[in-house]
Coordinates of C-alpha atoms in Angstrom, one line a residue:
Chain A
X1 CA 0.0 0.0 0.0
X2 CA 1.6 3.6 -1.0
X3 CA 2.5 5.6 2.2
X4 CA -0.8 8.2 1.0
X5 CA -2.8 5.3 1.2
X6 CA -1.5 4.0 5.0
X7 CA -2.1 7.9 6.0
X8 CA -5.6 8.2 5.0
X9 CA -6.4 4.6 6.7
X10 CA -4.6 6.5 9.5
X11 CA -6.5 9.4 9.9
X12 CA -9.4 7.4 9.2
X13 CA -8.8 5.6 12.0
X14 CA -7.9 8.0 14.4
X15 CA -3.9 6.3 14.7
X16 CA -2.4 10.2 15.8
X17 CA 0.9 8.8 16.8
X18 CA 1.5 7.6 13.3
X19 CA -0.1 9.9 10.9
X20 CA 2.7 12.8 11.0
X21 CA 5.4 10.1 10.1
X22 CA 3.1 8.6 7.7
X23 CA 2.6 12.3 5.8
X24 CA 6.5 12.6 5.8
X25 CA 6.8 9.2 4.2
X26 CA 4.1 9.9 1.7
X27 CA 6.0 12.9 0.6
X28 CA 9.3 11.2 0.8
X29 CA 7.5 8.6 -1.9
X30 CA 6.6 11.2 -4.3
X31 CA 3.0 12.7 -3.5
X32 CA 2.2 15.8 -3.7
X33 CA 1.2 17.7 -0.8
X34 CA -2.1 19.1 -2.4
X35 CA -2.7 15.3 -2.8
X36 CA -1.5 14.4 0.6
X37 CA -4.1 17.0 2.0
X38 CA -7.0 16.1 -0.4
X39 CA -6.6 12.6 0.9
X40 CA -7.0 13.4 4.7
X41 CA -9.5 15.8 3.8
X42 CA -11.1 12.6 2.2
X43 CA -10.3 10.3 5.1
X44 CA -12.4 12.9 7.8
X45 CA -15.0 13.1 4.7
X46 CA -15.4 9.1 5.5
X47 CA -15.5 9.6 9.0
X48 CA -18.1 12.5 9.2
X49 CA -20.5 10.3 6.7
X50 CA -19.7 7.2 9.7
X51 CA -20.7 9.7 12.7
X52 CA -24.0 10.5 11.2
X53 CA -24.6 7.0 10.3
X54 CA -24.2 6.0 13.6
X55 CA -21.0 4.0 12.9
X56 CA -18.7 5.4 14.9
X57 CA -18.7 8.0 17.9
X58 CA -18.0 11.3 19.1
X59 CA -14.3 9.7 20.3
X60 CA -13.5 8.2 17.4
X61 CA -14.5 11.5 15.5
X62 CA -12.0 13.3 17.8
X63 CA -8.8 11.1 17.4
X64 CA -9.7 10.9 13.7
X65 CA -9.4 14.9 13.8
X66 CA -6.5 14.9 15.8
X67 CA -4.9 12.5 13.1
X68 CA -5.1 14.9 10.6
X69 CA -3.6 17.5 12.6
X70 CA -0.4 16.0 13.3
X71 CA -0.9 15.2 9.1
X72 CA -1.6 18.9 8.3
X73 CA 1.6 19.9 11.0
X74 CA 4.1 18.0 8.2
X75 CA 2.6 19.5 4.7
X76 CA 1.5 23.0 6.3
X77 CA 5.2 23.9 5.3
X78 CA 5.0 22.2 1.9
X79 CA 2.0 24.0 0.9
X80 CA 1.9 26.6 -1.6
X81 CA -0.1 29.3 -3.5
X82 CA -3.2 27.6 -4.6
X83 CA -2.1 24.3 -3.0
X84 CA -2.3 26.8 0.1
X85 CA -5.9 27.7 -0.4
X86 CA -8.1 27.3 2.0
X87 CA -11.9 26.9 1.7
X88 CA -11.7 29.9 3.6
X89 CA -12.4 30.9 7.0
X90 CA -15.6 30.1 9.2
X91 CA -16.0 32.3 12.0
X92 CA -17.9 30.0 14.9
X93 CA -19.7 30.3 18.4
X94 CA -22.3 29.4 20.4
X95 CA -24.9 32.5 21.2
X96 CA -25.2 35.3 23.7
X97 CA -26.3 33.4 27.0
X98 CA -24.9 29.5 26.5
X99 CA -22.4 28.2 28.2
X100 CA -22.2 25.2 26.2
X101 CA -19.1 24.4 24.2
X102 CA -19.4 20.2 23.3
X103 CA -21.3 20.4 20.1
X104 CA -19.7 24.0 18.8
X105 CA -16.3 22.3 19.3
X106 CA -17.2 19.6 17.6
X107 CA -18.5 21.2 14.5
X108 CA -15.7 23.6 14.8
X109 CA -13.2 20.3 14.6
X110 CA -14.9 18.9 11.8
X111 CA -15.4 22.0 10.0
X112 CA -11.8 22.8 10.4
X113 CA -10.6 19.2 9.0
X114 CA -12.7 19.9 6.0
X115 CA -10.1 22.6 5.4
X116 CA -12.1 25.9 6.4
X117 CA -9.5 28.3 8.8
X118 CA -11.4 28.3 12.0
X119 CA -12.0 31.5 13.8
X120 CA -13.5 30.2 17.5
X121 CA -15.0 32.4 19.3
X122 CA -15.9 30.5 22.0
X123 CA -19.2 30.4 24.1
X124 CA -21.8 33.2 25.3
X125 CA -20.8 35.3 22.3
X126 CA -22.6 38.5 22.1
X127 CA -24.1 39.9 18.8
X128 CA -21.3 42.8 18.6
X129 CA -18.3 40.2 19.0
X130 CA -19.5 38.4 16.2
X131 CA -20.0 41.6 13.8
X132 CA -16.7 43.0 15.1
X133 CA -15.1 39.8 13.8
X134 CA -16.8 39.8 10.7
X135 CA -15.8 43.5 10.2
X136 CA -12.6 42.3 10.8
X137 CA -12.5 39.4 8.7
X138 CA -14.4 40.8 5.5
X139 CA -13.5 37.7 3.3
X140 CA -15.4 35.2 5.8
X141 CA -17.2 32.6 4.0
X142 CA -19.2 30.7 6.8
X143 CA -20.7 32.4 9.7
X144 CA -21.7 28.7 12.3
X145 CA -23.7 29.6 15.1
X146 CA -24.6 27.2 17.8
X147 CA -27.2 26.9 21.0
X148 CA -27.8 24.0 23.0
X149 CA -30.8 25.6 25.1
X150 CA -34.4 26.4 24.7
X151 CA -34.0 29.3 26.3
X152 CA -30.8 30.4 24.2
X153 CA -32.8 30.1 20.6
X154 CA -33.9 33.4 20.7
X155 CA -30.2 34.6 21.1
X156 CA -29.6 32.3 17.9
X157 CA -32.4 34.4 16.5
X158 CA -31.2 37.8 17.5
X159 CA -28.0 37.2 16.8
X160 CA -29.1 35.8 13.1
X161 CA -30.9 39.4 12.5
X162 CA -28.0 41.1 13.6
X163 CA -25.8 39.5 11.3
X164 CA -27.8 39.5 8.2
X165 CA -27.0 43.0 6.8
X166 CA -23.6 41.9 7.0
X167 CA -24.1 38.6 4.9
X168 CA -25.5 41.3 2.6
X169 CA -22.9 43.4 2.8
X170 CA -20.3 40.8 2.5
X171 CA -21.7 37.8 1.2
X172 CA -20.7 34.9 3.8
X173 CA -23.4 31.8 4.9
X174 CA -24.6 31.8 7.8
X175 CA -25.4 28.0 9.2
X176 CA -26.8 27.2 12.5
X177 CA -27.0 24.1 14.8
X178 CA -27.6 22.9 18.5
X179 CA -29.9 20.3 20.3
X180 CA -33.1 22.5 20.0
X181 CA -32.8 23.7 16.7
X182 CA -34.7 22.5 13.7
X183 CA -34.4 23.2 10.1
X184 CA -37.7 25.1 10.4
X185 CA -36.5 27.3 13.5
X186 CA -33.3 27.5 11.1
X187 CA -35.8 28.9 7.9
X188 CA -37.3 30.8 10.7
X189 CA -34.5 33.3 10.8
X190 CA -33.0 33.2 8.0
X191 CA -30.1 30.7 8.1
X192 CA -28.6 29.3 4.8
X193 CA -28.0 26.1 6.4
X194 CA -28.8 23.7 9.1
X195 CA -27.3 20.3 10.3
X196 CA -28.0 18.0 12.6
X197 CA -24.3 17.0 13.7
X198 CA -21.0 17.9 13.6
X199 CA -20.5 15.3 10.4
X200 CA -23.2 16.9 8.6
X201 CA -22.1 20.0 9.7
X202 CA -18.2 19.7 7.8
X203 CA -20.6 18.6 4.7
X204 CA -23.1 21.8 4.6
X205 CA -20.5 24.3 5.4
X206 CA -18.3 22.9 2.0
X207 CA -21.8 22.9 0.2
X208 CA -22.4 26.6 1.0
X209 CA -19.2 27.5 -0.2
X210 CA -19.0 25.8 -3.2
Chain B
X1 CA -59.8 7.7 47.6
X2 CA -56.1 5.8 47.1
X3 CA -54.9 3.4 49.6
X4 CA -51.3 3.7 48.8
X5 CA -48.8 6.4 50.2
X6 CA -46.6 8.0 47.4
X7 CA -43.5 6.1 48.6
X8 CA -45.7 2.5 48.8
X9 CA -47.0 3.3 45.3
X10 CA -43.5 4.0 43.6
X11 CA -41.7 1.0 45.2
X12 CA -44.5 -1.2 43.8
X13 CA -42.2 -0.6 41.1
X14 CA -39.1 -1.7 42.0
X15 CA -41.0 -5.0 42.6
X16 CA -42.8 -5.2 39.0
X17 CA -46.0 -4.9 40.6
X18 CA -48.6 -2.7 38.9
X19 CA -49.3 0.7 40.6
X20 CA -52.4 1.9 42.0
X21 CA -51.8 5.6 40.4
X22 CA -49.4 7.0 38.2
X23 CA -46.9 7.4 40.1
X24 CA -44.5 10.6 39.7
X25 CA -41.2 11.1 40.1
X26 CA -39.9 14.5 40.6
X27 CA -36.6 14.8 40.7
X28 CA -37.2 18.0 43.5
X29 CA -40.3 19.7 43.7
X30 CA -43.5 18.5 45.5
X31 CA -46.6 17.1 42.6
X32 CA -49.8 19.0 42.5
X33 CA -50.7 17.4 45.9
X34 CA -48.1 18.6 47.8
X35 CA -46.2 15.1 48.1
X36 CA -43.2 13.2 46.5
X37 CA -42.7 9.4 46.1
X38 CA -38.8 10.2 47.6
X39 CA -36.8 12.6 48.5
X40 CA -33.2 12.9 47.5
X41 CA -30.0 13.2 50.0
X42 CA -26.8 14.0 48.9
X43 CA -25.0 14.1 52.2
X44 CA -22.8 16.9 51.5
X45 CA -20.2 15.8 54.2
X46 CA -17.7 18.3 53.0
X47 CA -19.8 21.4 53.5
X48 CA -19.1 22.7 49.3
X49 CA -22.2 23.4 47.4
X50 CA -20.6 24.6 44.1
X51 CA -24.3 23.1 42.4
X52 CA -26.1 26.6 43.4
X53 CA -26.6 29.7 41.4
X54 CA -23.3 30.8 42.5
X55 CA -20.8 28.2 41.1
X56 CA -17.8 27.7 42.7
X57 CA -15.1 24.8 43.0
X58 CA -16.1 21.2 43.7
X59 CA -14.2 18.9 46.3
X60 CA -11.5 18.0 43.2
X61 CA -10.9 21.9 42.1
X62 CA -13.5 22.0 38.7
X63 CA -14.6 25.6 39.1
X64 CA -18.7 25.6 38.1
X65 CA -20.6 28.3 36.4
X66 CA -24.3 29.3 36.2
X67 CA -26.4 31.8 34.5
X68 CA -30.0 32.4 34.1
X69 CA -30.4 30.8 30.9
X70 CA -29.7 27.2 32.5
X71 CA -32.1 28.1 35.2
X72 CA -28.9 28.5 37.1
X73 CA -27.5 24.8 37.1
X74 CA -23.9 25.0 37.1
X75 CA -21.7 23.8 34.9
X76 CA -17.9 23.4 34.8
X77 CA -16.6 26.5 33.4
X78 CA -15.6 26.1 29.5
X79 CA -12.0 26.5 28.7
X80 CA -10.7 26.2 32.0
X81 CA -10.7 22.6 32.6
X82 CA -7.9 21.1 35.4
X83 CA -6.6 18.2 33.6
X84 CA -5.1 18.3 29.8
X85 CA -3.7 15.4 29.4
X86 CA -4.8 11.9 30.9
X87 CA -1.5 10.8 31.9
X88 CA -1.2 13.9 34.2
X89 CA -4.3 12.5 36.1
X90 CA -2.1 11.6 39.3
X91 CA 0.1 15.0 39.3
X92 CA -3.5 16.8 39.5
X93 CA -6.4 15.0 40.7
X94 CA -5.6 15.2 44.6
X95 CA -7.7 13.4 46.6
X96 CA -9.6 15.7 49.6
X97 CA -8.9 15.0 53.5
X98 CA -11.8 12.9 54.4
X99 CA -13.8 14.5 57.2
X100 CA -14.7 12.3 60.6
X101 CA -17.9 11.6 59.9
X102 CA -20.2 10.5 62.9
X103 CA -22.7 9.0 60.4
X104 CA -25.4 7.9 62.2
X105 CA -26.1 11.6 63.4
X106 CA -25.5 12.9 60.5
X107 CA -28.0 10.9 58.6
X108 CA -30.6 11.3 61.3
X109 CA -30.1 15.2 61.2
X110 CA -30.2 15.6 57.3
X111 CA -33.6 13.6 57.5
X112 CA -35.2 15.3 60.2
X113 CA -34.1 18.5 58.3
X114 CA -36.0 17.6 55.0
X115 CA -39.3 17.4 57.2
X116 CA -40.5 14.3 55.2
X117 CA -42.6 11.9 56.7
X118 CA -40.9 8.5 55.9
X119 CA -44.1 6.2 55.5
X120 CA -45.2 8.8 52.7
X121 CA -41.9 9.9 50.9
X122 CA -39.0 7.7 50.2
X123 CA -35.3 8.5 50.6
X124 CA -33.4 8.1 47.9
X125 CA -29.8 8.5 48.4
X126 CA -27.5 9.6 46.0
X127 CA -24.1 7.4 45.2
X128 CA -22.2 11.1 44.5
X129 CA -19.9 10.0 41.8
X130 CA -21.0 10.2 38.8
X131 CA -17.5 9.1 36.6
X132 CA -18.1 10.3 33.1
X133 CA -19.4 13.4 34.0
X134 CA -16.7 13.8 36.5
X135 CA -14.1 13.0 34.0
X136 CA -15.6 15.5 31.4
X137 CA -15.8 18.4 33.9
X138 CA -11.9 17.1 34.6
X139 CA -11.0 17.3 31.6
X140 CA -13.5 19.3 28.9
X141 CA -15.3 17.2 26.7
X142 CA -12.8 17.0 23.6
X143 CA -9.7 15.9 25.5
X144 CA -12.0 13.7 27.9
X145 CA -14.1 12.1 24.7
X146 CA -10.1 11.6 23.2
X147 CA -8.7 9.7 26.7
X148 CA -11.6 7.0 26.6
X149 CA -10.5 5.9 23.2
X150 CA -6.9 7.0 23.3
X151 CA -5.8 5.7 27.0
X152 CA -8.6 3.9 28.6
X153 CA -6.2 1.9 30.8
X154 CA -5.0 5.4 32.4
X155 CA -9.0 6.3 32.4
X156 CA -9.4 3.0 34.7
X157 CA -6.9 4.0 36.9
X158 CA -8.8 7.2 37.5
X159 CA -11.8 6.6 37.4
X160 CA -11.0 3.4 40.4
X161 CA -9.0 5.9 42.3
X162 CA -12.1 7.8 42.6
X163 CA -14.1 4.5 43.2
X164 CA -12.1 4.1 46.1
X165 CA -12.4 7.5 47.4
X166 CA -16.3 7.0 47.5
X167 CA -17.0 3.7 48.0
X168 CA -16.4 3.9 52.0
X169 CA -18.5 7.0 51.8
X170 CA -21.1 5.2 50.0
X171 CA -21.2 2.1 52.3
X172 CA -21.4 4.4 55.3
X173 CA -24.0 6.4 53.8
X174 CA -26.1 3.4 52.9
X175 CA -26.3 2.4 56.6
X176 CA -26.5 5.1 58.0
X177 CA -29.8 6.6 55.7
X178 CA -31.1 3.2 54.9
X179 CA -32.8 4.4 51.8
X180 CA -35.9 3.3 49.6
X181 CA -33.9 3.4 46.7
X182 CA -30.4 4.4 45.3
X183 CA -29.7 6.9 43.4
X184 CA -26.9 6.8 40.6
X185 CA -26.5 9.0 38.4
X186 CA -24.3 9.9 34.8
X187 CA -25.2 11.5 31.6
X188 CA -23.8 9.9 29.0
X189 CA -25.7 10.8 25.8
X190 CA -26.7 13.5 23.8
X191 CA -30.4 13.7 22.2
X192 CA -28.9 12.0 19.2
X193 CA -26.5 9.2 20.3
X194 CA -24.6 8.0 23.2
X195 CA -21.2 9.9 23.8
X196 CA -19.6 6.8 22.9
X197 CA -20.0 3.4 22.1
X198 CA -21.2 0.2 24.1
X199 CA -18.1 -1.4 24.2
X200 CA -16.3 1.6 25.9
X201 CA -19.4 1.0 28.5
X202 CA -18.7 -1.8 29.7
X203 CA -15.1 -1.4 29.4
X204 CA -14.5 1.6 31.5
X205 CA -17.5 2.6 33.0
X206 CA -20.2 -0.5 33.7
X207 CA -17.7 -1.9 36.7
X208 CA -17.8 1.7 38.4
X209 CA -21.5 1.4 38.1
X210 CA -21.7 -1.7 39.2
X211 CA -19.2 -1.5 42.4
X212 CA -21.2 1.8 43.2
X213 CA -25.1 -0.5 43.3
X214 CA -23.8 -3.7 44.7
X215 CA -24.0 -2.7 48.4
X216 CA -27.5 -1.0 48.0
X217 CA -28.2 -4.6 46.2
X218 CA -26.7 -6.7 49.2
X219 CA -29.1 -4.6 51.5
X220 CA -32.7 -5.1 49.0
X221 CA -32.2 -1.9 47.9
X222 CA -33.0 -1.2 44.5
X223 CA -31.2 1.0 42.0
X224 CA -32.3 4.2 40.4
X225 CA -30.3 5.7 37.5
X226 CA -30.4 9.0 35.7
X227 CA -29.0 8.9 32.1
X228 CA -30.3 12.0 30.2
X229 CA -30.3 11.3 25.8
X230 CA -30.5 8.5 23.5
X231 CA -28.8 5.9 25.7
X232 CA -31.3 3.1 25.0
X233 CA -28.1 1.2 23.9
X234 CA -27.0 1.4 27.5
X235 CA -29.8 0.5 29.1
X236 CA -29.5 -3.5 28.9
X237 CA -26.1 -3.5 30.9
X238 CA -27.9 -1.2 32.9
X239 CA -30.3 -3.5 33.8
X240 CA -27.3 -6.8 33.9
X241 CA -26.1 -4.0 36.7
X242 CA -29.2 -4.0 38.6
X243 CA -30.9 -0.7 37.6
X244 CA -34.4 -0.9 38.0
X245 CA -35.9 2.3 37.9
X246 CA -34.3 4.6 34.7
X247 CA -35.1 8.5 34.5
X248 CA -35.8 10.7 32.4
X249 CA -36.2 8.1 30.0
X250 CA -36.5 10.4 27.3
X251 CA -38.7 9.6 24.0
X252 CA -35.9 9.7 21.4
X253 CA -35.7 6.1 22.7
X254 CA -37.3 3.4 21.9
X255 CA -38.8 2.7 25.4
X256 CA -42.0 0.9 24.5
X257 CA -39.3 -1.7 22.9
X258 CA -37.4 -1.2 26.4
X259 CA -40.5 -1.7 28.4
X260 CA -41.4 -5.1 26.3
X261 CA -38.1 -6.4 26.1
X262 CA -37.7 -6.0 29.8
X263 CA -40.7 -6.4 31.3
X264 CA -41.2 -6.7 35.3
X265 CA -37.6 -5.4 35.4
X266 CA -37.3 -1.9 34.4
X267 CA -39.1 1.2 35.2
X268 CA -39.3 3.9 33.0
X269 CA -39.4 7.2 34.7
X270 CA -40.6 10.1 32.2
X271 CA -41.2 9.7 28.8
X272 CA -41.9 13.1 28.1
X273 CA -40.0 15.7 26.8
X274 CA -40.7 19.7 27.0
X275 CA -41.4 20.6 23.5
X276 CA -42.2 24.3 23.1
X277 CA -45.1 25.3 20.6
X278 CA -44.4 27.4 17.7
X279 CA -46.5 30.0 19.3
X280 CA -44.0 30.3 22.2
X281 CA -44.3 32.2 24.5
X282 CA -47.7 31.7 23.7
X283 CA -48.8 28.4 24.6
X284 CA -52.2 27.2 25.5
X285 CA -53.4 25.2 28.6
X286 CA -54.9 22.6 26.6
X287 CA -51.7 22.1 24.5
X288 CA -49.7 21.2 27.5
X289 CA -52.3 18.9 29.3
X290 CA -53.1 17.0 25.9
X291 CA -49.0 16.6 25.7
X292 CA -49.4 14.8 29.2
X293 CA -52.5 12.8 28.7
X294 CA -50.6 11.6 25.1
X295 CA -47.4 10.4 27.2
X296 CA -49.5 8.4 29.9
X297 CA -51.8 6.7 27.5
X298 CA -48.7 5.8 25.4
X299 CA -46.5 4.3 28.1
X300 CA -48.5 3.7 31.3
X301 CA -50.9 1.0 30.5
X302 CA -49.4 -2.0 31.4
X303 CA -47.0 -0.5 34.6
X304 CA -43.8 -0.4 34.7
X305 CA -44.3 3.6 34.7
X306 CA -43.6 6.9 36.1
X307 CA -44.2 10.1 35.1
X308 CA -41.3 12.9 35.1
X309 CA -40.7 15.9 34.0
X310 CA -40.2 19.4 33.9
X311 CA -40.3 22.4 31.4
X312 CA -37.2 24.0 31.9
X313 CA -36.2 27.9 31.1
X314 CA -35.2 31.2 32.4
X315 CA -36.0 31.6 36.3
X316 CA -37.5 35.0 35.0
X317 CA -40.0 33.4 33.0
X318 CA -43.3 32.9 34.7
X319 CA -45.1 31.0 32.2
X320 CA -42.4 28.4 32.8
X321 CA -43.5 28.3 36.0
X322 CA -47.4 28.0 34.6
X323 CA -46.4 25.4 32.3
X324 CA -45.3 23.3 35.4
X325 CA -48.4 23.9 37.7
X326 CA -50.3 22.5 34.4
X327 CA -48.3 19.3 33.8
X328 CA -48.4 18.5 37.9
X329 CA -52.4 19.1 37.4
X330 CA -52.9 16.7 34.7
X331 CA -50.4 14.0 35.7
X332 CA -52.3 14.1 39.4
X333 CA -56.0 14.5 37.9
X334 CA -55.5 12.3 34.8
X335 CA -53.2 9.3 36.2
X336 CA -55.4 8.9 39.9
X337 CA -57.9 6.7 38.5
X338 CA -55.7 5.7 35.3
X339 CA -56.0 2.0 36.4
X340 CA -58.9 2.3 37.7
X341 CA -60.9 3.0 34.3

């Protein structure tokens, strides 16, 4: 099996320890490091579509992740101009009011791995922190908003209004997710996208991009 | 007019005996008739309530926030967790000096204190360790999700060293407030799946369990657990650990497959699940009684039920508080002569 092939199986399967020495030997063999990236990106593409099958677990989603990682930490260096791209960066947090910080982590995790740059803004965000980083970051492409409470939907909602003059001003996608939110509450205010986990999640923010 | 106290009616339960009344269990606030089937004791023998709206540390050093949107239950604080890596467990998890506990008084005190009247409410009383959670607030839940599938050995050997921190505690406990029923308790799923899989169940967590229920279950005393989510997947080693009654036993599972496949062993506490209206704030009477009715016809009929539940919000909102007084009302009016019809 080529040394690309070992390191996707890697990340796949969550084996961190190897999968830095694996993307070393599979540029040492001749890949690219646009293909060596495009591979992990695949092997966390697998492992998203496992999660929201029911396949594997949150854990397993994790070490996958932190597979990649210690991949990306060896070609980072390697990787030029358009090889260098991004899918560009996703600004992320959960809502004014919610202390929670499992699920946004996990989407931000997942998001990131599909090869969005991650701007985290951690938990109980207030509307102005999220339009001061927008202002800041005018070539945002994904705007993720998260809420794990009843009572912290209407943040999600507030904060959604608040935002939407600057989708309009600077064209990003906003998406929204959290255990109480639906794809109706998600219509509801005017999200462009809504998932239901953090697999789905990586998958709708490369759809609203592309 | 019921013959049955509260207490005698939920432990008809525990035996797989049918009822005479719905029975409800609320995990702290009286039912529309002023009564609970049991009354929790967490014997807080080191003196820390880090649970209130306050926050504060626990006995291990996990600071705990809370604001209004949880209702103010506390929650470790995000991004400022005590343990990064596993293998550091024993350079930072310090056990506390254990206090000199004159049990029997103590005990005899915290029961006199609650005011209950012991042939009407039960006590339940709570194991205190709950080692998933625990390792979570330790740790956060990426790094802590990570360890159980990276380094479960090193997970065992924390998660035992806190075993055998409480266990005494426990044991002492259990004679000392010779409860109805004990209470474990460990969240281990999210609405759409458990945290992780069954095998990592058994693996690391099931033995705690099952060390923490065997002296209740050497003394006749059966086993409550809370487990929050989709954990149906749980709930037969749950059951091979001798878990009777299982709360809230939310409906994303399948719990009238539960209730079939385990018949005259398991008790299903809740079944119902807050689900706001589109109208909300507005929401009608009817709508919320109807929502009760629905869940007791579904799931009571042949025993093996509780009801349990709560809508949960803002302190500030009032028609939270409404909501409640309804769902009390119709569990109490509707599930009296339930078995009786």
């Amino acid at each position: 099996m080529a040394k690309i092939d070992e390191l996707k199986t890697a990340v796949e399967s969550g084996r961190a320890k190897i999968a830095g020495q694996l993307a070393q030997e599979a540029i040492d063999e001749g890949s690219k490091p646009a293909d060596v990236l495009s591979a992990m990106v695949d092997a966390m593409g697998v492992v998203g579509e496992k999660f929201s099958a029911g396949e594997i677990f949150v854990p397993e989603m994790l070490v996958a992740a932190k597979a990649m990682k210690k991949g990306m930490e060896v070609i980072n260096p390697l990787l030029k101009g358009a090889d260098a791209q991004s899918l560009g960066k996703c600004i992320i947090g959960t809502v004014k009011g919610d202390l929670h910080d499992i699920g946004k982590n996990l989407v931000s995790t997942m998001i990131g791995a599909a090869g969005f740059d991650m701007i985290d803004l951690g938990v109980d965000v207030p509307i102005e922190k999220f339009k001061e980083t927008i202002e800041a970051n005018p070539d945002v492409k994904v705007v993720a908003l998260s809420a794990l409470l009843t009572t912290t939907m209407q943040s999600m909602a507030d904060t959604a209004a608040a935002l939407i003059p600057l989708r309009e001003k600077y064209g990003f996608k906003m998406m929204v997710g959290g255990a109480p939110i639906t794809q109706a509450f998600a219509d509801e205010i005017g999200a462009d996208g809504y998932s239901v986990d953090a697999g789905a999640a990586a998958v709708l923010a490369k759809e609203l991009v592309s | 007019m019921p013959k049955l106290t509260p207490k005698e009616n939920y432990l008809r339960l525990s035996r797989g005996e049918m009822p005479e009344y719905i029975p409800t269990f609320t995990m702290m606030t009286p039912t529309a008739d002023g009564e609970m089937v049991v009354k929790i004791f967490n014997p807080n023998i080191f003196g820390e309530n880090h649970n209130g709206p306050q926050g504060g540390k626990d006995i291990w050093g996990v600071n705990y926030v809370a604001n209004e949107e949880t209702g103010y239950a506390a929650l470790p604080e995000p991004n400022n967790f005590i343990l990064g890596d596993i293998d550091d467990w024993e350079k930072v998890i310090k056990a506390p000096a254990m206090p000199d506990v004159d049990w029997e008084a103590f005990a005899k005190k915290d029961i006199e204190n609650s005011k209950i009247d012991r042939n009407r409410t039960g006590v339940m009383l709570s194991a205190g360790y709950s080692p998933f959670q625990q390792l979570m607030a330790f740790m956060g839940f990426n790094e802590g999700l990570c360890a159980l599938y990276e380094s479960p050995d090193t997970v065992k050997d924390l998660t035992h060293f806190m075993l055998d921190f409480y266990m005494p505690i426990i044991e002492a406990s259990i004679d000392a407030y010779k409860p109805d029923i004990f209470y474990l308790s460990d969240d281990t799923a999210s609405k759409y799946n458990p945290f992780f899989s069954p095998e990592i169940y058994r693996d690391l967590f099931k033995p705690v369990y099952a060390a923490m229920a065997k002296p209740a279950l050497e003394r006749g005393i059966p086993i409550q657990f809370h487990n929050c989510g989709h954990c149906e997947a749980f709930v037969p080693d749950m059951i091979d650990f001798g878990v009777t009654y299982w709360d809230p036993a939310q409906p994303m599972n399948d719990i009238l497959a539960l209730k079939k496949q385990f018949k005259g062993k398991l008790v299903v506490c809740g079944c119902w699940d807050w689900m706001p209206p589109d109208t909300w704030p507005e929401v009608s009477e009817e709508y919320v009684r109807q929502g009760v009715r629905d869940v007791i016809d579904k799931y009571a009929p042949d025993g093996g039920y509780a009801f349990c539940g709560a809508a949960l919000g803002r302190a500030s909102e009032t028609i939270i508080g409404q909501v409640n007084k309804w769902v009390k009302d119709e569990v109490y009016n509707y599930g009296r002569d339930f078995y009786n019809k």
